[in-house]
Short mmCIF file of C-alpha atoms in Angstrom, two decimals:
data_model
loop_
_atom_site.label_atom_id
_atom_site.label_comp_id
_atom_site.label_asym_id
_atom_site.label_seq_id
_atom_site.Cartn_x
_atom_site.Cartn_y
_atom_site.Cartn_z
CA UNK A 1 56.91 39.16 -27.32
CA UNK A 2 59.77 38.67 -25.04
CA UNK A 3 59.30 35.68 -22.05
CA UNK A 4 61.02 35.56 -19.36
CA UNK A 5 62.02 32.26 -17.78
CA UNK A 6 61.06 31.60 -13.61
CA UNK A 7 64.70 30.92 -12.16
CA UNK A 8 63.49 27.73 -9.54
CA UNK A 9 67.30 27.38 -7.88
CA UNK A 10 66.93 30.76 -6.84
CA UNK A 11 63.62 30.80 -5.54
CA UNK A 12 64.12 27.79 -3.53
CA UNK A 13 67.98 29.01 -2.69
CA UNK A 14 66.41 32.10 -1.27
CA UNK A 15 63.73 30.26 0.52
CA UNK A 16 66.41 27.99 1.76
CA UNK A 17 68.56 30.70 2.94
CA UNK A 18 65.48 32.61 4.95
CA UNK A 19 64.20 29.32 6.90
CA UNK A 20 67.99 29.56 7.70
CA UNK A 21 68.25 32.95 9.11
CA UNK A 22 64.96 32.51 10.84
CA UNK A 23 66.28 29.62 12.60
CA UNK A 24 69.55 31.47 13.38
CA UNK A 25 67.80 34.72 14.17
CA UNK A 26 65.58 32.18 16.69
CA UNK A 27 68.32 30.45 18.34
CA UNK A 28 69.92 33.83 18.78
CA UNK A 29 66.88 34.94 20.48
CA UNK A 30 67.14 31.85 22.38
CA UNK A 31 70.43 32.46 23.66
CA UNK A 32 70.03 36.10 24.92
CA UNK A 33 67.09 35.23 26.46
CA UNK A 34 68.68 32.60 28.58
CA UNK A 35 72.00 34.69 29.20
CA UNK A 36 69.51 36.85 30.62
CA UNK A 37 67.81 34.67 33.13
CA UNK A 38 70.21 33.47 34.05
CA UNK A 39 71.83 36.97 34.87
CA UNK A 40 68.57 38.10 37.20
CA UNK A 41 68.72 34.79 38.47
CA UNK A 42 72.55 35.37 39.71
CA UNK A 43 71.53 38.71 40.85
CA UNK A 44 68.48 37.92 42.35
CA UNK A 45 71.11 35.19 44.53
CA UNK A 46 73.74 37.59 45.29
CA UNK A 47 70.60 40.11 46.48
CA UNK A 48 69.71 37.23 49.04
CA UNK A 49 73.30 37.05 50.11
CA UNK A 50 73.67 40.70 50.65
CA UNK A 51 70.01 40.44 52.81
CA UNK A 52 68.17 42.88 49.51
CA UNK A 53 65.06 41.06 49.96
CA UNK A 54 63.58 43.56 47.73
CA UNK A 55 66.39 43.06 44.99
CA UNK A 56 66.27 39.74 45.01
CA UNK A 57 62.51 39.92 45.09
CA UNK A 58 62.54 42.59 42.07
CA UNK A 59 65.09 40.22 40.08
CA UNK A 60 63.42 36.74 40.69
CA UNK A 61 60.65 37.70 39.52
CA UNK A 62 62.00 38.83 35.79
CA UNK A 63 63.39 35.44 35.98
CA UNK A 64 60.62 33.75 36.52
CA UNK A 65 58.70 36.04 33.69
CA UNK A 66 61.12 34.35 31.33
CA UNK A 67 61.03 30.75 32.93
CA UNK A 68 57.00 30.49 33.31
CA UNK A 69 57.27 26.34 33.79
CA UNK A 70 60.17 26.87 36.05
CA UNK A 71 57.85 25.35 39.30
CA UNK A 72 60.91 25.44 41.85
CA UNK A 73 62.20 29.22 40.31
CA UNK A 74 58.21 30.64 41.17
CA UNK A 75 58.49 28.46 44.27
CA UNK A 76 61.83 30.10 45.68
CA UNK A 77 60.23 33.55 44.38
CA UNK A 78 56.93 33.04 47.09
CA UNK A 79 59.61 32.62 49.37
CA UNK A 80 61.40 35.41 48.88
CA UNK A 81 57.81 37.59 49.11
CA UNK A 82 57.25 36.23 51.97
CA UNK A 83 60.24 37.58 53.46
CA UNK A 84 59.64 41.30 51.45
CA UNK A 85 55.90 40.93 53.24
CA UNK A 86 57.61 40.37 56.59
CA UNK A 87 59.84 43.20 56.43
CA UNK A 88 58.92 46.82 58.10
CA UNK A 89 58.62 50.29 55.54
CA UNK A 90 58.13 48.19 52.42
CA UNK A 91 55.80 50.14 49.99
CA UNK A 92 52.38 49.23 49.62
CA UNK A 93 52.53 48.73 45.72
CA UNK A 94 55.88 46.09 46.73
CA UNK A 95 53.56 44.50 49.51
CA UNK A 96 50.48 43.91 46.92
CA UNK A 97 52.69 42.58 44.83
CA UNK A 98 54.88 39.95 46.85
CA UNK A 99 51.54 38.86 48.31
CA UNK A 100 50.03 38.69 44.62
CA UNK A 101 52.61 36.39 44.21
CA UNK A 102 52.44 34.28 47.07
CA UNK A 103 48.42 33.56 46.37
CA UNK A 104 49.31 32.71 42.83
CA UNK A 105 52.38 30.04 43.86
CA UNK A 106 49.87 28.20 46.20
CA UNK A 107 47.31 28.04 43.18
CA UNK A 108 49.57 27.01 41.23
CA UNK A 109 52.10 24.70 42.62
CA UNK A 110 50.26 23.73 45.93
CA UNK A 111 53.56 24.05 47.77
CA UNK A 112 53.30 23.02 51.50
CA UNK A 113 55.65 26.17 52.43
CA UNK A 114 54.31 28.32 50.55
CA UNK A 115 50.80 27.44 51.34
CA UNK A 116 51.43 27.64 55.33
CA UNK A 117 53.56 31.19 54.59
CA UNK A 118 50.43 32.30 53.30
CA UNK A 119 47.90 30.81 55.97
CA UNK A 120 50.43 32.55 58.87
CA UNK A 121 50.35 36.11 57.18
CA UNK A 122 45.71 35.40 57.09
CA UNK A 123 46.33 34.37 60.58
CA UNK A 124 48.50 37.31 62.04
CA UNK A 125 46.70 40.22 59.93
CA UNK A 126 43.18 38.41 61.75
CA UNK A 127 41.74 36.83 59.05
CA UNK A 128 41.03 33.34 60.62
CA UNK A 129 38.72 32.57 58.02
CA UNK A 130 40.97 32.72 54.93
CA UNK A 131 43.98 30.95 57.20
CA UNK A 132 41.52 27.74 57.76
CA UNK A 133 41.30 27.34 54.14
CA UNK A 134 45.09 26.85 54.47
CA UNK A 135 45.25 25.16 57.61
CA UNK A 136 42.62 22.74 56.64
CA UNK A 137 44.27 21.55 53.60
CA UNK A 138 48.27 21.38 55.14
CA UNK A 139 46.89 19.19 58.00
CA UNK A 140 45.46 16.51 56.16
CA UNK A 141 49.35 15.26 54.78
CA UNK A 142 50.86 16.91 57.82
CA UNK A 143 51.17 15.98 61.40
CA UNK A 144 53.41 18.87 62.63
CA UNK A 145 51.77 19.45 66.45
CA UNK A 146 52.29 23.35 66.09
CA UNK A 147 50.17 23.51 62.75
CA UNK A 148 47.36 21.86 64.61
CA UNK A 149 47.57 23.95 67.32
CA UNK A 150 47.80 26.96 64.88
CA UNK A 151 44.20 25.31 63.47
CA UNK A 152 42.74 25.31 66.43
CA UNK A 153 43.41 28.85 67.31
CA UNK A 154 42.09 30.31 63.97
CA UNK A 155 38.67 27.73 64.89
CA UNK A 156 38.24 29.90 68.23
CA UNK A 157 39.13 33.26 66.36
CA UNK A 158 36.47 32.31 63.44
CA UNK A 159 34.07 32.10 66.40
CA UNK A 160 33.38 28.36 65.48
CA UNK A 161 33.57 27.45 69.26
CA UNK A 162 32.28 23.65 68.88
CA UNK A 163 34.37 22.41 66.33
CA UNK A 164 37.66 24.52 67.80
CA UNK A 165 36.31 23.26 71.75
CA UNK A 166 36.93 19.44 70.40
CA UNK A 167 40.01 19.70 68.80
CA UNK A 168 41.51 21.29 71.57
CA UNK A 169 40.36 18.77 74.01
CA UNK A 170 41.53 16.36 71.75
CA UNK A 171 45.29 18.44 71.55
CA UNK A 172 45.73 18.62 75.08
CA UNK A 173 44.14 15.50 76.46
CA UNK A 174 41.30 16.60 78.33
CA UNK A 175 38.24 14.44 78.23
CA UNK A 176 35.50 17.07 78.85
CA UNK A 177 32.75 14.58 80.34
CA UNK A 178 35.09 13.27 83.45
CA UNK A 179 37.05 16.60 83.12
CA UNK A 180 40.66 14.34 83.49
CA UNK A 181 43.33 14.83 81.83
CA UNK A 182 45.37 11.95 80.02
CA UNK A 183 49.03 13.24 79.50
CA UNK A 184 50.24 10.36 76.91
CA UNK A 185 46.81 10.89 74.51
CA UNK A 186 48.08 14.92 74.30
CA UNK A 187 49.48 15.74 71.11
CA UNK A 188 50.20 19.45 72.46
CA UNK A 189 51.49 20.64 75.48
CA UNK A 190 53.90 23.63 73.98
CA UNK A 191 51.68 25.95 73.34
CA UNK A 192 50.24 27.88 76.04
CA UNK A 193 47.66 29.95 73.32
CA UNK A 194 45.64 26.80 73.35
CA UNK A 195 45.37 26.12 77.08
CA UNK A 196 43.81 29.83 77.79
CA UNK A 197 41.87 30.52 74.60
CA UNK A 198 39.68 27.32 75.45
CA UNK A 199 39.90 28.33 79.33
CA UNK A 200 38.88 31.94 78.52
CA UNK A 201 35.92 30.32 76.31
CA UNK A 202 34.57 27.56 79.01
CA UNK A 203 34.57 30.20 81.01
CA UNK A 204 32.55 33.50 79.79
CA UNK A 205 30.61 31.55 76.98
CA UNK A 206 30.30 27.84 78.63
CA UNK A 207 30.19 29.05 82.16
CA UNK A 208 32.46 26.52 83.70
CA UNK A 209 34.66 27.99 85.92
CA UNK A 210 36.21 24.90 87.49
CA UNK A 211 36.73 23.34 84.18
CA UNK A 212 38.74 26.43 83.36
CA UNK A 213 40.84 26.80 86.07
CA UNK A 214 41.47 23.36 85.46
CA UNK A 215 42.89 24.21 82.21
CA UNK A 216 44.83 26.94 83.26
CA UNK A 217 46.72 25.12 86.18
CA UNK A 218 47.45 22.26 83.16
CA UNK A 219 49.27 25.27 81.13
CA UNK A 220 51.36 26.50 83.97
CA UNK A 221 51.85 22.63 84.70
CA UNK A 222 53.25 22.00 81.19
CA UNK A 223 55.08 25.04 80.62
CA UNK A 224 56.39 25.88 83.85
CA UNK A 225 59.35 28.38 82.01
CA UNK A 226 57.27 29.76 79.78
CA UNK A 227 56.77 33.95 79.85
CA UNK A 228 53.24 33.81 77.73
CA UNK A 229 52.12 30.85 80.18
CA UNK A 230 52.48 33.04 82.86
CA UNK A 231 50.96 35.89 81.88
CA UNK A 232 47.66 34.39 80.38
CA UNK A 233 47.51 32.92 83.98
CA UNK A 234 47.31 36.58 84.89
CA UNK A 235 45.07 38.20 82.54
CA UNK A 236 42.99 35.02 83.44
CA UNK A 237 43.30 35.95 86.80
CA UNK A 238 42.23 39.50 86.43
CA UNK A 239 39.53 38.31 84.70
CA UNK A 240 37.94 36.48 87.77
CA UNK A 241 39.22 39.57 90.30
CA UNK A 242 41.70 37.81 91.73
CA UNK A 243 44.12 40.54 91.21
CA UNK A 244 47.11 40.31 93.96
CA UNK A 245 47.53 36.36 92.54
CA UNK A 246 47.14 37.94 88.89
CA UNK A 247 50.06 40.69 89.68
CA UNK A 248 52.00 37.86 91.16
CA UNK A 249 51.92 35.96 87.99
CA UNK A 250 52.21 38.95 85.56
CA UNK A 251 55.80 39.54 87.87
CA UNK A 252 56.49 35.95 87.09
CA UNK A 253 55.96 36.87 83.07
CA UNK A 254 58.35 39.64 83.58
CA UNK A 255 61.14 37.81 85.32
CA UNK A 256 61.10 34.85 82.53
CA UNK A 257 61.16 37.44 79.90
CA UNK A 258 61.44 41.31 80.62
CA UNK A 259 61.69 42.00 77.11
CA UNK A 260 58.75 40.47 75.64
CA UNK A 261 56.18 43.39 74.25
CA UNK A 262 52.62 41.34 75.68
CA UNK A 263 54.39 41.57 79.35
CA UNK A 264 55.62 44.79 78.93
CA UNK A 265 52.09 46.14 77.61
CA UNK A 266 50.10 44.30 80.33
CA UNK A 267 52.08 45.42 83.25
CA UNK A 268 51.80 48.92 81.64
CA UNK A 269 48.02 48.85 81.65
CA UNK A 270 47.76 47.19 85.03
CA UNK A 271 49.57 50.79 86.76
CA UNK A 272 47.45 52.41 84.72
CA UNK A 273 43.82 50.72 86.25
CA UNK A 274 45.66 51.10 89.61
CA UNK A 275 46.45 54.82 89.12
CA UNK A 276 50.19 53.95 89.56
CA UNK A 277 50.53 56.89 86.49
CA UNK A 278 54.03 57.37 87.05
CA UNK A 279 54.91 53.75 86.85
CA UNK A 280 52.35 53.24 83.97
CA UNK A 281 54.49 56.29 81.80
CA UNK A 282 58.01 54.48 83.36
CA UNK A 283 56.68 51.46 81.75
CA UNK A 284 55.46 52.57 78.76
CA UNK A 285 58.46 54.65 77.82
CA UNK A 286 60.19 51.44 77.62
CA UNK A 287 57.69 49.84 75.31
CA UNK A 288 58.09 52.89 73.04
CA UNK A 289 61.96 52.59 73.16
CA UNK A 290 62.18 48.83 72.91
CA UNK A 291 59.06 48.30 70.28
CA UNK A 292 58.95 51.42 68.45
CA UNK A 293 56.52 50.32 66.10
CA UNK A 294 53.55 49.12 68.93
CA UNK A 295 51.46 51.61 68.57
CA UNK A 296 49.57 50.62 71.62
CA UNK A 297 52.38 51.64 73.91
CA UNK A 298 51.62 55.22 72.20
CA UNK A 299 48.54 55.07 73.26
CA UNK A 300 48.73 53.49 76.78
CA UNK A 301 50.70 56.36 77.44
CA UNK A 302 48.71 58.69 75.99
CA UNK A 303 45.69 57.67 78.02
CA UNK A 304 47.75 58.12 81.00
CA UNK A 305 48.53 61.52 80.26
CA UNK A 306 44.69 62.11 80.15
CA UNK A 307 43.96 60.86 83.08
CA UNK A 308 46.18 63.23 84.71
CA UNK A 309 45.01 66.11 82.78
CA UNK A 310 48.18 66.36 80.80
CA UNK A 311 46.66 66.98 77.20
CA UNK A 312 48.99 68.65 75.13
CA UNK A 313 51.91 65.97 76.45
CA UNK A 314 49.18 62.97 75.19
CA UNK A 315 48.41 64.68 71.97
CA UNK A 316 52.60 65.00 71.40
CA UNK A 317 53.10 61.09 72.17
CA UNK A 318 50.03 60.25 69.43
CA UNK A 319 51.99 62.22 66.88
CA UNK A 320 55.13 60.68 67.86
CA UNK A 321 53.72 57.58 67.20
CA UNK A 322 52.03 58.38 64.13
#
């Protein structure tokens, strides 16, 4: 009977040889995989460059896909979608996704940019609830005046009117029991939002009037230039029927800034209650032209075309602005 003899340099120079190639075939592997980050990372760059948010945005992200521990690559990627989520016409699907990606950064990383991106975009789409989460957490390691004040406003929109009545006090220096106001404690004086949200509160749900022309006066006092200053004052006005001084401050909004869309709107409605139509379309017209994507100015107008029994002309400027 024939035997056959086990050839043990060939067996382990064949073993030999495969951990070899697997290691080879590995560090091949290796390579590409890097020459390929770091080409969407350079295109992803030169997208930025070129203003593609959406590039960059699309490219970034396939780098960070292959660089999963990279915490500053997933950083700069939240920042670009924020950008892509601030842009006008992007795709829902794109939107859901650069704002997937922004939540999971923050839980992640905890970034204090990418956090506060995030709490602005809860803030400005109304959800004052989800923004305080935010808020809450950037202002305990940050002192920055405007994120306070930007606390305080989501407090009042959240309808938690005690807590957001004390921290605005505290903002703008107003002790509440001897109703004075102490300039050097104030911490904000900037930011005219503050002043006439808490003046619009003490007044319909705290029924103190004084206190709340009190507060008013101190906005106009501390931001003398300011467009928005001016016409809170108004709508503030118009809210206690003091209409000729409202119109006279809502002409004082105007001057400072013509072009800002609040004014614009507010002097639009304000024909409009008067029965000034023709002015009220004048002004509107401009909104439309100037802000083409407010569609209350589509609507003012509309409503003004109603009133004067123009139907099919209001039904034409809803579809426009559809």
């Amino acid at each position: 009977m024939q035997q056959y003899r086990i050839n043990y340099k060939l067996l382990l120079g064949l073993f030999v040889g495969s951990i070899v190639l697997m290691i080879s075939l590995f560090l091949v592997w290796k390579w590409q995989v890097s020459r390929k980050a770091t080409w969407y990372r350079d295109t992803a760059m030169e997208a930025l460059e070129q203003g593609d948010q959406l590039k960059a945005f699309e490219y970034q992200q396939k780098f960070v896909q292959l660089r999963r521990d990279d915490e500053e690559a997933r950083v700069e990627l939240a920042s670009i979608a924020y950008d892509v989520l601030k842009l006008e016409g992007v795709p829902r699907e794109e939107q859901g996704m650069a704002f997937g990606v922004l939540s999971d950064t923050v839980r992640r990383t905890s970034d204090p940019q990418a956090r506060r991106n995030l709490a602005d975009l809860y803030f400005e789409s109304g959800q004052p609830q989800q923004a305080l989460v935010h808020y809450e957490e950037l202002v305990k390691t940050d002192d920055d005046p405007e994120l306070k004040g930007l606390l305080v406003r989501s407090l009042f929109q959240a309808k938690d009117y005690e807590t957001a009545m004390s921290e605005a006090y505290d903002l703008i220096g107003l002790d509440p029991d001897t109703e004075e106001f102490n300039d050097e404690a104030a911490k904000v004086t900037d930011q005219p939002e503050i002043y006439s949200t808490l003046a619009s509160v003490l007044l319909r749900r705290e029924n103190e009037p004084e206190l709340a022309r009190q507060v008013i006066e101190k906005m106009i006092a501390n931001n003398e230039d300011s467009a928005v200053a001016h016409l809170n004052k108004s709508i503030f006005l118009f809210g206690v029927d003091e209409k000729e001084e409202a119109k006279a401050e809502l002409e004082k909004a105007f001057q400072l800034d013509p072009n800002n869309s609040d004014v614009l709107y507010q002097r639009a409605n304000v024909a409009l209650s008067e029965e000034d139509f023709e002015e009220a379309i004048k002004i509107a017209d401009r909104g439309i032209s100037q802000f083409p994507k407010e569609m209350r100015f589509y609507k003012l107008q509309a409503s003004t075309y109603r009133a004067t029994e123009k139907y099919e002309e209001a039904v034409e400027v809803l579809d426009q602005g559809l």
